[in-house]
mmCIF file of N, CA and C in Angstrom:
data_model
loop_
_atom_site.group_PDB
_atom_site.id
_atom_site.type_symbol
_atom_site.label_atom_id
_atom_site.label_comp_id
_atom_site.label_asym_id
_atom_site.label_seq_id
_atom_site.Cartn_x
_atom_site.Cartn_y
_atom_site.Cartn_z
ATOM 1 N N MET M 1380 42.013 9.618 -5.681
ATOM 2 C CA MET M 1380 42.002 8.191 -5.457
ATOM 3 C C MET M 1380 40.693 7.620 -5.981
ATOM 4 N N VAL M 1381 40.717 6.551 -6.753
ATOM 5 C CA VAL M 1381 39.548 5.902 -7.315
ATOM 6 C C VAL M 1381 39.380 4.561 -6.622
ATOM 7 N N VAL M 1382 38.169 4.311 -6.165
ATOM 8 C CA VAL M 1382 37.886 3.054 -5.479
ATOM 9 C C VAL M 1382 36.858 2.296 -6.295
ATOM 10 N N SER M 1383 37.142 1.057 -6.641
ATOM 11 C CA SER M 1383 36.200 0.201 -7.345
ATOM 12 C C SER M 1383 35.753 -0.879 -6.391
ATOM 13 N N VAL M 1384 34.474 -1.129 -6.372
ATOM 14 C CA VAL M 1384 33.912 -2.173 -5.532
ATOM 15 C C VAL M 1384 33.266 -3.182 -6.450
ATOM 16 N N LEU M 1385 33.527 -4.464 -6.247
ATOM 17 C CA LEU M 1385 32.942 -5.519 -7.060
ATOM 18 C C LEU M 1385 32.073 -6.392 -6.178
ATOM 19 N N ALA M 1386 30.962 -6.867 -6.765
ATOM 20 C CA ALA M 1386 30.066 -7.749 -6.013
ATOM 21 C C ALA M 1386 29.662 -8.894 -6.904
ATOM 22 N N ALA M 1387 29.520 -10.061 -6.333
ATOM 23 C CA ALA M 1387 29.057 -11.224 -7.072
ATOM 24 C C ALA M 1387 27.844 -11.776 -6.356
ATOM 25 N N CYS M 1388 26.791 -12.053 -7.107
ATOM 26 C CA CYS M 1388 25.563 -12.598 -6.520
ATOM 27 C C CYS M 1388 25.150 -13.807 -7.326
ATOM 28 N N ASN M 1389 25.422 -14.977 -6.835
ATOM 29 C CA ASN M 1389 25.000 -16.193 -7.517
ATOM 30 C C ASN M 1389 25.107 -17.331 -6.530
ATOM 31 N N GLY M 1390 24.050 -18.092 -6.405
ATOM 32 C CA GLY M 1390 24.077 -19.223 -5.484
ATOM 33 C C GLY M 1390 24.364 -20.522 -6.198
ATOM 34 N N GLY M 1391 24.631 -20.470 -7.509
ATOM 35 C CA GLY M 1391 24.845 -21.687 -8.282
ATOM 36 C C GLY M 1391 26.309 -22.033 -8.427
ATOM 37 N N ASP M 1392 26.648 -22.552 -9.570
ATOM 38 C CA ASP M 1392 27.995 -22.975 -9.902
ATOM 39 C C ASP M 1392 28.941 -21.778 -9.875
ATOM 40 N N PRO M 1393 30.112 -21.890 -9.224
ATOM 41 C CA PRO M 1393 31.053 -20.770 -9.177
ATOM 42 C C PRO M 1393 31.459 -20.285 -10.560
ATOM 43 N N SER M 1394 31.433 -21.152 -11.573
ATOM 44 C CA SER M 1394 31.795 -20.715 -12.919
ATOM 45 C C SER M 1394 30.737 -19.799 -13.512
ATOM 46 N N GLU M 1395 29.542 -19.745 -12.906
ATOM 47 C CA GLU M 1395 28.471 -18.882 -13.386
ATOM 48 C C GLU M 1395 28.502 -17.501 -12.747
ATOM 49 N N ASP M 1396 29.341 -17.289 -11.760
ATOM 50 C CA ASP M 1396 29.418 -15.994 -11.084
ATOM 51 C C ASP M 1396 29.784 -14.900 -12.070
ATOM 52 N N THR M 1397 29.083 -13.794 -11.963
ATOM 53 C CA THR M 1397 29.429 -12.634 -12.772
ATOM 54 C C THR M 1397 29.784 -11.505 -11.819
ATOM 55 N N LEU M 1398 30.734 -10.713 -12.170
ATOM 56 C CA LEU M 1398 31.145 -9.587 -11.346
ATOM 57 C C LEU M 1398 30.571 -8.323 -11.938
ATOM 58 N N GLU M 1399 30.017 -7.501 -11.090
ATOM 59 C CA GLU M 1399 29.392 -6.262 -11.537
ATOM 60 C C GLU M 1399 29.940 -5.112 -10.714
ATOM 61 N N PRO M 1400 30.472 -4.083 -11.348
ATOM 62 C CA PRO M 1400 30.958 -2.945 -10.579
ATOM 63 C C PRO M 1400 29.793 -2.166 -9.974
ATOM 64 N N LEU M 1401 29.965 -1.713 -8.764
ATOM 65 C CA LEU M 1401 28.949 -0.912 -8.096
ATOM 66 C C LEU M 1401 29.452 0.510 -7.970
ATOM 67 N N GLU M 1402 28.590 1.464 -8.182
ATOM 68 C CA GLU M 1402 28.961 2.855 -8.022
ATOM 69 C C GLU M 1402 28.646 3.274 -6.593
ATOM 70 N N VAL M 1403 29.639 3.625 -5.862
ATOM 71 C CA VAL M 1403 29.455 4.016 -4.467
ATOM 72 C C VAL M 1403 28.848 5.410 -4.437
ATOM 73 N N GLY M 1404 27.761 5.578 -3.688
ATOM 74 C CA GLY M 1404 27.119 6.877 -3.541
ATOM 75 C C GLY M 1404 26.319 7.314 -4.757
ATOM 76 N N ALA M 1405 26.079 6.453 -5.713
ATOM 77 C CA ALA M 1405 25.319 6.829 -6.911
ATOM 78 C C ALA M 1405 23.837 6.557 -6.690
ATOM 79 N N ALA M 1406 23.065 6.629 -7.742
ATOM 80 C CA ALA M 1406 21.618 6.488 -7.644
ATOM 81 C C ALA M 1406 21.182 5.072 -7.321
ATOM 82 N N ARG M 1407 22.108 4.130 -7.282
ATOM 83 C CA ARG M 1407 21.744 2.741 -7.001
ATOM 84 C C ARG M 1407 21.736 2.466 -5.509
ATOM 85 N N VAL M 1408 21.234 3.387 -4.743
ATOM 86 C CA VAL M 1408 21.159 3.230 -3.296
ATOM 87 C C VAL M 1408 19.864 2.483 -2.982
ATOM 88 N N CYS M 1409 19.983 1.405 -2.269
ATOM 89 C CA CYS M 1409 18.799 0.607 -1.944
ATOM 90 C C CYS M 1409 18.693 0.438 -0.435
ATOM 91 N N ALA M 1410 17.479 0.310 0.034
ATOM 92 C CA ALA M 1410 17.246 0.061 1.451
ATOM 93 C C ALA M 1410 16.225 -1.049 1.565
ATOM 94 N N GLU M 1411 16.284 -1.803 2.615
ATOM 95 C CA GLU M 1411 15.302 -2.852 2.819
ATOM 96 C C GLU M 1411 14.237 -2.376 3.782
ATOM 97 N N ALA M 1412 12.987 -2.626 3.387
ATOM 98 C CA ALA M 1412 11.858 -2.282 4.249
ATOM 99 C C ALA M 1412 10.837 -3.402 4.148
ATOM 100 N N ASN M 1413 10.418 -3.919 5.253
ATOM 101 C CA ASN M 1413 9.405 -4.977 5.312
ATOM 102 C C ASN M 1413 9.789 -6.190 4.482
ATOM 103 N N GLY M 1414 11.058 -6.526 4.423
ATOM 104 C CA GLY M 1414 11.494 -7.699 3.688
ATOM 105 C C GLY M 1414 11.547 -7.501 2.192
ATOM 106 N N CYS M 1415 11.231 -6.332 1.683
ATOM 107 C CA CYS M 1415 11.266 -6.060 0.252
ATOM 108 C C CYS M 1415 12.359 -5.050 -0.026
ATOM 109 N N GLN M 1416 13.094 -5.278 -1.079
ATOM 110 C CA GLN M 1416 14.122 -4.316 -1.448
ATOM 111 C C GLN M 1416 13.462 -3.188 -2.216
ATOM 112 N N ARG M 1417 13.691 -1.963 -1.777
ATOM 113 C CA ARG M 1417 13.108 -0.795 -2.424
ATOM 114 C C ARG M 1417 14.226 0.012 -3.062
ATOM 115 N N SER M 1418 14.015 0.430 -4.274
ATOM 116 C CA SER M 1418 15.016 1.209 -4.975
ATOM 117 C C SER M 1418 14.640 2.679 -4.912
ATOM 118 N N ALA M 1419 15.595 3.525 -4.581
ATOM 119 C CA ALA M 1419 15.336 4.950 -4.441
ATOM 120 C C ALA M 1419 14.987 5.600 -5.768
ATOM 121 N N ASP M 1420 15.329 4.955 -6.887
ATOM 122 C CA ASP M 1420 15.066 5.564 -8.182
ATOM 123 C C ASP M 1420 13.900 4.903 -8.933
ATOM 124 N N ALA M 1421 13.135 4.049 -8.282
ATOM 125 C CA ALA M 1421 11.997 3.403 -8.943
ATOM 126 C C ALA M 1421 10.845 4.398 -9.059
ATOM 127 N N THR M 1422 10.262 4.488 -10.237
ATOM 128 C CA THR M 1422 9.156 5.404 -10.489
ATOM 129 C C THR M 1422 7.840 4.676 -10.259
ATOM 130 N N CYS M 1423 6.950 5.306 -9.532
ATOM 131 C CA CYS M 1423 5.637 4.709 -9.261
ATOM 132 C C CYS M 1423 4.656 5.037 -10.380
ATOM 133 N N LEU M 1424 3.898 4.051 -10.761
ATOM 134 C CA LEU M 1424 2.785 4.231 -11.687
ATOM 135 C C LEU M 1424 1.559 3.646 -11.012
ATOM 136 N N CYS M 1425 0.402 4.190 -11.333
ATOM 137 C CA CYS M 1425 -0.824 3.658 -10.759
ATOM 138 C C CYS M 1425 -1.246 2.438 -11.556
ATOM 139 N N GLY M 1426 -1.459 1.315 -10.888
ATOM 140 C CA GLY M 1426 -1.856 0.084 -11.558
ATOM 141 C C GLY M 1426 -3.253 0.177 -12.147
ATOM 142 N N THR M 1427 -3.562 -0.737 -13.047
ATOM 143 C CA THR M 1427 -4.863 -0.723 -13.708
ATOM 144 C C THR M 1427 -5.881 -1.634 -13.030
ATOM 145 N N THR M 1428 -5.436 -2.562 -12.209
ATOM 146 C CA THR M 1428 -6.357 -3.461 -11.516
ATOM 147 C C THR M 1428 -7.046 -2.700 -10.391
ATOM 148 N N ARG M 1429 -8.369 -2.839 -10.307
ATOM 149 C CA ARG M 1429 -9.149 -2.135 -9.276
ATOM 150 C C ARG M 1429 -9.543 -3.116 -8.182
ATOM 151 N N TYR M 1430 -9.469 -2.663 -6.946
ATOM 152 C CA TYR M 1430 -9.831 -3.459 -5.778
ATOM 153 C C TYR M 1430 -10.857 -2.684 -4.960
ATOM 154 N N THR M 1431 -11.587 -3.391 -4.114
ATOM 155 C CA THR M 1431 -12.533 -2.738 -3.216
ATOM 156 C C THR M 1431 -12.288 -3.237 -1.805
ATOM 157 N N ALA M 1432 -12.161 -2.306 -0.896
ATOM 158 C CA ALA M 1432 -12.047 -2.618 0.525
ATOM 159 C C ALA M 1432 -13.275 -2.032 1.200
ATOM 160 N N SER M 1433 -13.783 -2.732 2.174
ATOM 161 C CA SER M 1433 -14.959 -2.220 2.872
ATOM 162 C C SER M 1433 -14.704 -2.214 4.371
ATOM 163 N N GLY M 1434 -15.475 -1.401 5.018
ATOM 164 C CA GLY M 1434 -15.434 -1.335 6.470
ATOM 165 C C GLY M 1434 -16.855 -1.300 6.985
ATOM 166 N N ALA M 1435 -17.076 -1.858 8.144
ATOM 167 C CA ALA M 1435 -18.388 -1.837 8.780
ATOM 168 C C ALA M 1435 -18.176 -1.620 10.264
ATOM 169 N N ALA M 1436 -18.921 -0.706 10.821
ATOM 170 C CA ALA M 1436 -18.727 -0.387 12.232
ATOM 171 C C ALA M 1436 -20.050 -0.048 12.895
ATOM 172 N N THR M 1437 -20.070 -0.251 14.181
ATOM 173 C CA THR M 1437 -21.237 0.073 14.994
ATOM 174 C C THR M 1437 -20.812 1.067 16.062
ATOM 175 N N SER M 1438 -21.636 2.085 16.267
ATOM 176 C CA SER M 1438 -21.357 3.084 17.290
ATOM 177 C C SER M 1438 -22.631 3.377 18.048
ATOM 178 N N SER M 1439 -22.502 3.523 19.338
ATOM 179 C CA SER M 1439 -23.669 3.871 20.148
ATOM 180 C C SER M 1439 -23.913 5.376 20.124
ATOM 181 N N LEU M 1440 -22.960 6.140 19.548
ATOM 182 C CA LEU M 1440 -23.069 7.599 19.572
ATOM 183 C C LEU M 1440 -23.934 8.153 18.444
ATOM 184 N N ARG M 1441 -23.504 7.934 17.187
ATOM 185 C CA ARG M 1441 -24.257 8.473 16.057
ATOM 186 C C ARG M 1441 -23.727 7.889 14.761
ATOM 187 N N CYS M 1442 -24.420 8.136 13.657
ATOM 188 C CA CYS M 1442 -24.026 7.624 12.349
ATOM 189 C C CYS M 1442 -22.660 8.141 11.923
ATOM 190 N N GLU M 1443 -22.390 9.411 12.181
ATOM 191 C CA GLU M 1443 -21.129 9.994 11.731
ATOM 192 C C GLU M 1443 -19.932 9.258 12.330
ATOM 193 N N ARG M 1444 -20.009 8.909 13.586
ATOM 194 C CA ARG M 1444 -18.909 8.194 14.248
ATOM 195 C C ARG M 1444 -18.765 6.784 13.695
ATOM 196 N N ALA M 1445 -19.875 6.107 13.474
ATOM 197 C CA ALA M 1445 -19.825 4.763 12.895
ATOM 198 C C ALA M 1445 -19.225 4.813 11.489
ATOM 199 N N MET M 1446 -19.584 5.838 10.692
ATOM 200 C CA MET M 1446 -19.066 5.972 9.335
ATOM 201 C C MET M 1446 -17.572 6.273 9.354
ATOM 202 N N GLU M 1447 -17.115 7.117 10.279
ATOM 203 C CA GLU M 1447 -15.682 7.418 10.398
ATOM 204 C C GLU M 1447 -14.879 6.148 10.691
ATOM 205 N N THR M 1448 -15.395 5.330 11.589
ATOM 206 C CA THR M 1448 -14.712 4.094 11.951
ATOM 207 C C THR M 1448 -14.691 3.126 10.765
ATOM 208 N N ALA M 1449 -15.801 3.004 10.058
ATOM 209 C CA ALA M 1449 -15.868 2.125 8.889
ATOM 210 C C ALA M 1449 -14.903 2.607 7.801
ATOM 211 N N ARG M 1450 -14.818 3.923 7.614
ATOM 212 C CA ARG M 1450 -13.888 4.507 6.626
ATOM 213 C C ARG M 1450 -12.448 4.184 7.019
ATOM 214 N N ASP M 1451 -12.106 4.375 8.283
ATOM 215 C CA ASP M 1451 -10.756 4.073 8.764
ATOM 216 C C ASP M 1451 -10.397 2.608 8.504
ATOM 217 N N GLN M 1452 -11.349 1.708 8.698
ATOM 218 C CA GLN M 1452 -11.108 0.282 8.448
ATOM 219 C C GLN M 1452 -10.809 0.027 6.975
ATOM 220 N N ALA M 1453 -11.581 0.622 6.079
ATOM 221 C CA ALA M 1453 -11.381 0.428 4.642
ATOM 222 C C ALA M 1453 -10.027 0.996 4.195
ATOM 223 N N LEU M 1454 -9.667 2.176 4.689
ATOM 224 C CA LEU M 1454 -8.387 2.783 4.337
ATOM 225 C C LEU M 1454 -7.222 1.933 4.845
ATOM 226 N N ALA M 1455 -7.352 1.369 6.036
ATOM 227 C CA ALA M 1455 -6.302 0.511 6.587
ATOM 228 C C ALA M 1455 -6.121 -0.746 5.743
ATOM 229 N N LYS M 1456 -7.214 -1.303 5.244
ATOM 230 C CA LYS M 1456 -7.130 -2.494 4.386
ATOM 231 C C LYS M 1456 -6.412 -2.167 3.085
ATOM 232 N N ALA M 1457 -6.720 -1.017 2.478
ATOM 233 C CA ALA M 1457 -6.066 -0.618 1.224
ATOM 234 C C ALA M 1457 -4.587 -0.356 1.458
ATOM 235 N N THR M 1458 -4.251 0.272 2.557
ATOM 236 C CA THR M 1458 -2.856 0.550 2.881
ATOM 237 C C THR M 1458 -2.081 -0.750 3.067
ATOM 238 N N ALA M 1459 -2.679 -1.724 3.737
ATOM 239 C CA ALA M 1459 -2.021 -3.011 3.966
ATOM 240 C C ALA M 1459 -1.874 -3.805 2.669
ATOM 241 N N ALA M 1460 -2.809 -3.651 1.741
ATOM 242 C CA ALA M 1460 -2.790 -4.416 0.498
ATOM 243 C C ALA M 1460 -1.799 -3.880 -0.526
ATOM 244 N N CYS M 1461 -1.404 -2.615 -0.397
ATOM 245 C CA CYS M 1461 -0.530 -1.976 -1.391
ATOM 246 C C CYS M 1461 0.763 -1.510 -0.726
ATOM 247 N N PRO M 1462 1.858 -2.264 -0.856
ATOM 248 C CA PRO M 1462 3.119 -1.906 -0.204
ATOM 249 C C PRO M 1462 3.638 -0.514 -0.575
ATOM 250 N N ALA M 1463 3.414 -0.070 -1.813
ATOM 251 C CA ALA M 1463 3.896 1.251 -2.252
ATOM 252 C C ALA M 1463 2.825 2.323 -2.098
ATOM 253 N N GLY M 1464 1.655 1.953 -1.605
ATOM 254 C CA GLY M 1464 0.551 2.893 -1.451
ATOM 255 C C GLY M 1464 -0.530 2.650 -2.492
ATOM 256 N N TYR M 1465 -1.674 3.271 -2.291
ATOM 257 C CA TYR M 1465 -2.765 3.108 -3.246
ATOM 258 C C TYR M 1465 -3.016 4.421 -3.966
ATOM 259 N N CYS M 1466 -3.766 4.346 -5.079
ATOM 260 C CA CYS M 1466 -4.021 5.514 -5.915
ATOM 261 C C CYS M 1466 -5.397 5.371 -6.574
ATOM 262 N N ASN M 1467 -5.840 6.428 -7.221
ATOM 263 C CA ASN M 1467 -7.158 6.447 -7.887
ATOM 264 C C ASN M 1467 -8.267 5.945 -6.975
ATOM 265 N N ALA M 1468 -8.260 6.410 -5.744
ATOM 266 C CA ALA M 1468 -9.237 5.951 -4.761
ATOM 267 C C ALA M 1468 -10.572 6.657 -4.947
ATOM 268 N N VAL M 1469 -11.633 5.870 -4.882
ATOM 269 C CA VAL M 1469 -12.998 6.397 -4.925
ATOM 270 C C VAL M 1469 -13.686 5.929 -3.652
ATOM 271 N N GLU M 1470 -14.104 6.882 -2.840
ATOM 272 C CA GLU M 1470 -14.759 6.569 -1.569
ATOM 273 C C GLU M 1470 -16.270 6.600 -1.740
ATOM 274 N N GLN M 1471 -16.949 5.662 -1.086
ATOM 275 C CA GLN M 1471 -18.410 5.627 -1.153
ATOM 276 C C GLN M 1471 -18.969 5.230 0.206
ATOM 277 N N GLU M 1472 -19.775 6.117 0.757
ATOM 278 C CA GLU M 1472 -20.443 5.789 2.010
ATOM 279 C C GLU M 1472 -21.615 4.868 1.712
ATOM 280 N N GLY M 1473 -21.713 3.823 2.511
ATOM 281 C CA GLY M 1473 -22.848 2.924 2.392
ATOM 282 C C GLY M 1473 -23.975 3.412 3.284
ATOM 283 N N LEU M 1474 -24.808 2.513 3.667
ATOM 284 C CA LEU M 1474 -25.930 2.861 4.541
ATOM 285 C C LEU M 1474 -25.477 3.016 5.985
ATOM 286 N N CYS M 1475 -26.182 3.854 6.681
ATOM 287 C CA CYS M 1475 -26.022 3.949 8.124
ATOM 288 C C CYS M 1475 -27.422 3.810 8.702
ATOM 289 N N GLU M 1476 -27.587 2.766 9.475
ATOM 290 C CA GLU M 1476 -28.921 2.480 10.028
ATOM 291 C C GLU M 1476 -28.846 2.335 11.539
ATOM 292 N N ARG M 1477 -29.942 2.673 12.154
ATOM 293 C CA ARG M 1477 -30.028 2.507 13.607
ATOM 294 C C ARG M 1477 -30.681 1.167 13.890
ATOM 295 N N ALA M 1478 -29.977 0.362 14.671
ATOM 296 C CA ALA M 1478 -30.482 -0.965 15.033
ATOM 297 C C ALA M 1478 -31.507 -0.839 16.150
ATOM 298 N N PRO M 1479 -32.331 -1.857 16.346
ATOM 299 C CA PRO M 1479 -33.302 -1.829 17.442
ATOM 300 C C PRO M 1479 -32.651 -1.601 18.807
ATOM 301 N N SER M 1480 -31.388 -1.964 18.924
ATOM 302 C CA SER M 1480 -30.682 -1.763 20.190
ATOM 303 C C SER M 1480 -30.338 -0.291 20.424
ATOM 304 N N GLY M 1481 -30.496 0.531 19.381
ATOM 305 C CA GLY M 1481 -30.179 1.946 19.491
ATOM 306 C C GLY M 1481 -28.810 2.305 18.930
ATOM 307 N N ALA M 1482 -27.986 1.298 18.626
ATOM 308 C CA ALA M 1482 -26.657 1.553 18.055
ATOM 309 C C ALA M 1482 -26.782 1.828 16.559
ATOM 310 N N TYR M 1483 -25.840 2.579 16.041
ATOM 311 C CA TYR M 1483 -25.804 2.895 14.611
ATOM 312 C C TYR M 1483 -24.790 1.989 13.917
ATOM 313 N N HIS M 1484 -25.188 1.433 12.776
ATOM 314 C CA HIS M 1484 -24.319 0.547 12.001
ATOM 315 C C HIS M 1484 -24.088 1.183 10.630
ATOM 316 N N ALA M 1485 -22.813 1.368 10.247
ATOM 317 C CA ALA M 1485 -22.477 2.021 8.984
ATOM 318 C C ALA M 1485 -21.541 1.140 8.166
ATOM 319 N N THR M 1486 -21.634 1.276 6.840
ATOM 320 C CA THR M 1486 -20.710 0.606 5.925
ATOM 321 C C THR M 1486 -20.057 1.651 5.029
ATOM 322 N N PHE M 1487 -18.821 1.362 4.624
ATOM 323 C CA PHE M 1487 -18.045 2.279 3.796
ATOM 324 C C PHE M 1487 -17.255 1.451 2.791
ATOM 325 N N TYR M 1488 -17.146 1.931 1.548
ATOM 326 C CA TYR M 1488 -16.451 1.218 0.491
ATOM 327 C C TYR M 1488 -15.374 2.107 -0.118
ATOM 328 N N LEU M 1489 -14.221 1.525 -0.406
ATOM 329 C CA LEU M 1489 -13.123 2.221 -1.050
ATOM 330 C C LEU M 1489 -12.683 1.381 -2.243
ATOM 331 N N THR M 1490 -12.787 1.943 -3.448
ATOM 332 C CA THR M 1490 -12.302 1.283 -4.654
ATOM 333 C C THR M 1490 -10.996 1.974 -5.027
ATOM 334 N N TYR M 1491 -9.962 1.196 -5.325
ATOM 335 C CA TYR M 1491 -8.629 1.765 -5.511
ATOM 336 C C TYR M 1491 -7.768 0.872 -6.394
ATOM 337 N N SER M 1492 -6.625 1.385 -6.793
ATOM 338 C CA SER M 1492 -5.577 0.625 -7.471
ATOM 339 C C SER M 1492 -4.321 0.726 -6.621
ATOM 340 N N CYS M 1493 -3.401 -0.206 -6.805
ATOM 341 C CA CYS M 1493 -2.123 -0.151 -6.100
ATOM 342 C C CYS M 1493 -1.080 0.502 -6.988
ATOM 343 N N LYS M 1494 -0.148 1.216 -6.367
ATOM 344 C CA LYS M 1494 0.967 1.789 -7.108
ATOM 345 C C LYS M 1494 1.913 0.666 -7.512
ATOM 346 N N ASP M 1495 2.443 0.746 -8.712
ATOM 347 C CA ASP M 1495 3.387 -0.236 -9.249
ATOM 348 C C ASP M 1495 4.686 0.462 -9.592
ATOM 349 N N PRO M 1496 5.807 -0.180 -9.499
ATOM 350 C CA PRO M 1496 5.982 -1.489 -8.868
ATOM 351 C C PRO M 1496 5.866 -1.388 -7.350
ATOM 352 N N ALA M 1497 5.674 -2.519 -6.724
ATOM 353 C CA ALA M 1497 5.511 -2.536 -5.265
ATOM 354 C C ALA M 1497 6.784 -2.072 -4.559
ATOM 355 N N THR M 1498 7.901 -2.015 -5.275
ATOM 356 C CA THR M 1498 9.174 -1.626 -4.677
ATOM 357 C C THR M 1498 9.444 -0.124 -4.814
ATOM 358 N N CYS M 1499 8.530 0.637 -5.428
ATOM 359 C CA CYS M 1499 8.797 2.069 -5.577
ATOM 360 C C CYS M 1499 8.606 2.770 -4.243
ATOM 361 N N LEU M 1500 9.213 3.915 -4.103
ATOM 362 C CA LEU M 1500 9.100 4.668 -2.866
ATOM 363 C C LEU M 1500 8.000 5.682 -2.964
#
């Protein structure tokens, strides 16, 4: 038994509707995530545009803890900025200084590119 499924997608004039056969169970399987349609067969490439995310944190414990927190902040910013993930990341620890209050303040920088297209898995 052969089953053909037809779909029409057009919000304009009905005379402009085009019918396209869909292959059931083929590679054209799509799922929606975060309001964006993602295609299971989209290939990711690393984009050429470079971005920098930074983090800054204060810890009363020590520099290492402040730096870990600052790093986590920078990584979270890059993850949020790139729907398909980030690539070519270069991490750089900034200064960690002890304030007169005794707390440690650290900065961390992450330079990265986003994977393209944003719809790839």
